[in-house]
């Protein structure tokens, strides 16, 4: 019998809001433990939640970006469970009427390379829990994260392997990032995925029993969790056993999963409508205004970059980083050379960004000077480095260091003359047909000229003489 893997993802993303979802405590990552808390997010009796309007806006934006229908009449529900990181002993979520549903994301099919639609079942709003820290035989709790707004994006089981699951998550990340919905810092937990995996006879319509692995926080872990879990299930079946529905823990070190607990059912959570929050009605006007404020989506942006002459690979690299996108677009306001700019961004600039800010104005100016033949590529690199590390101004730095290409042909000629007379061996080697000997002579001249002439004019001068 031939088997296939079936996978669906529940992706949690923390929203880029100033404040929490039901109170006005600060929502940013970190902070002194338990300083970003109030009676609402800590669940004091009688404290009442209020829905953060910005959360609703970002949820609608996410729904539109993922091709969803927006639910106009929304309600919140209580999901009850007892765990010390949840101060209210329930999480406010949306079970019956999620804010967005029936969307899709396109990824590349891992088998035939064509576009494949991964359907989105729903997106709902919920609140994050606090954090438990276990140390020295004690458990400490930090409620700063309790009540931080989350969107949970639930896919249909349309993914066929770990590669597709990782690519789907990458796609989501790019969309969330470019739409300003989340900072998607996976190492800080602001984007994490629960992975559901089952196997079934190839071509069968029925779904197999699935297991779930929670809170995976890297693309590599997502890919390995899916593929290794499918393998494990196949071997269980191959040995005559059957897969049991359960939650498993994926261990990054061993790249394998271990049983954790039997899967809880909706019934276990005793869901009921949240009585403290009135229904939330979203107007067509509001949806229209969110639509009007939507930024360019990653697929559109990539296609536009490719139409400017970038390779799909370069376009993808730039689109995965907000800083590079901003630099690219701003630099193009100054210089009219997209491909050259992209090369700088993915080479020199990526290195220099580790040392300081790279200003688009200066980068654009330097690229213009280079393309106008005013400075050599080496001088251009030196200049940018000085701009980033020492705050230099391009023109002033070039003047001070006499980097302008003079193309003063008499100077080039004089130096070529001298280098030729000092290196008779190289000259005769060249005359015997050794191309390398000419490069050596050019190099010697360039060193003397210290970037004041182009290699082309030096080569010409040497050839004229010999
Ligand atoms: P729950 O909320 O209890 O985890 P859902 O039915 O909402 O369960 O499904 C959660 C996720 O699991 C969805 O992304 C869905 O696509 C996926 N899923 C459901 N059944 C299967 C299955 N048999 N194999 C793989 N994934 C599945
Ligand atoms: Mg689940
Ligand atoms: Zn609070």
CSV table of N, CA and C and ligand atoms in Angstrom, one decimal, residues 6-10 154-157 196-198 207-208 210 212 263, ligand 1:
chain,number,residue,atom,x,y,z
A,6,UNK,N,-0.6,13.9,5.5
A,6,UNK,CA,-1.6,15.0,5.5
A,6,UNK,C,-1.3,15.9,6.7
A,7,UNK,N,-1.2,17.2,6.4
A,7,UNK,CA,-0.8,18.1,7.5
A,7,UNK,C,-1.6,19.4,7.5
A,8,UNK,N,-2.0,19.9,8.6
A,8,UNK,CA,-2.7,21.1,8.8
A,8,UNK,C,-2.0,21.9,9.9
A,9,UNK,N,-1.9,23.2,9.8
A,9,UNK,CA,-1.2,24.0,10.8
A,9,UNK,C,-2.1,25.0,11.5
A,10,UNK,N,-1.9,25.2,12.8
A,10,UNK,CA,-2.5,26.3,13.5
A,10,UNK,C,-1.4,27.2,13.9
A,154,UNK,N,-5.8,29.1,11.2
A,154,UNK,CA,-6.0,27.7,11.1
A,154,UNK,C,-6.1,27.2,9.6
A,155,UNK,N,-5.2,26.4,9.2
A,155,UNK,CA,-5.3,25.9,7.8
A,155,UNK,C,-6.2,24.7,7.7
A,156,UNK,N,-6.7,24.4,6.5
A,156,UNK,CA,-7.3,23.1,6.2
A,156,UNK,C,-6.1,22.1,6.1
A,157,UNK,N,-6.4,20.8,6.2
A,157,UNK,CA,-5.3,19.8,6.1
A,157,UNK,C,-4.9,19.7,4.6
A,196,UNK,N,-0.3,19.6,12.9
A,196,UNK,CA,-1.1,18.4,13.0
A,196,UNK,C,-0.7,17.5,11.8
A,197,UNK,N,-0.5,16.2,12.1
A,197,UNK,CA,0.0,15.3,11.1
A,197,UNK,C,-0.8,14.0,11.1
A,198,UNK,N,-1.1,13.5,9.9
A,198,UNK,CA,-1.7,12.1,9.8
A,198,UNK,C,-1.2,11.5,8.5
A,207,UNK,N,-9.7,11.1,6.3
A,207,UNK,CA,-8.5,11.5,7.0
A,207,UNK,C,-8.1,10.5,8.0
A,208,UNK,N,-6.8,10.3,8.2
A,208,UNK,CA,-6.3,9.3,9.2
A,208,UNK,C,-6.3,10.0,10.6
A,210,UNK,N,-4.8,11.8,13.7
A,210,UNK,CA,-3.7,12.7,13.7
A,210,UNK,C,-3.1,12.9,15.0
A,212,UNK,N,-0.6,15.9,17.2
A,212,UNK,CA,-0.4,17.4,17.2
A,212,UNK,C,0.9,17.7,17.9
A,263,UNK,N,-5.1,13.9,23.4
A,263,UNK,CA,-5.6,15.1,22.9
A,263,UNK,C,-6.8,15.5,23.6
B,1,LIG,P1,-8.4,21.4,17.2
B,1,LIG,O1,-8.8,22.8,17.3
B,1,LIG,O2,-9.0,20.5,18.1
B,1,LIG,O3,-6.9,21.2,17.2
B,1,LIG,P2,-9.3,21.3,14.4
B,1,LIG,O4,-10.3,20.4,13.8
B,1,LIG,O5,-9.7,22.7,14.5
B,1,LIG,O6,-8.8,20.7,15.8
B,1,LIG,O7,-8.0,21.2,13.5
B,1,LIG,C1,-6.8,21.8,13.9
B,1,LIG,C2,-5.8,21.6,12.7
B,1,LIG,O8,-5.6,20.3,12.5
B,1,LIG,C3,-6.3,22.2,11.4
B,1,LIG,O9,-5.2,23.0,10.9
B,1,LIG,C4,-6.6,21.1,10.6
B,1,LIG,O10,-6.3,21.3,9.2
B,1,LIG,C5,-5.7,20.0,11.1
B,1,LIG,N1,-6.2,18.6,11.0
B,1,LIG,C6,-7.4,18.2,11.3
B,1,LIG,N2,-7.5,16.9,11.1
B,1,LIG,C7,-6.4,16.5,10.5
B,1,LIG,C8,-5.8,15.2,10.1
B,1,LIG,N3,-6.5,14.1,10.1
B,1,LIG,N4,-4.6,15.2,9.6
B,1,LIG,C9,-3.8,16.3,9.6
B,1,LIG,N5,-4.3,17.5,10.0
B,1,LIG,C10,-5.5,17.6,10.5
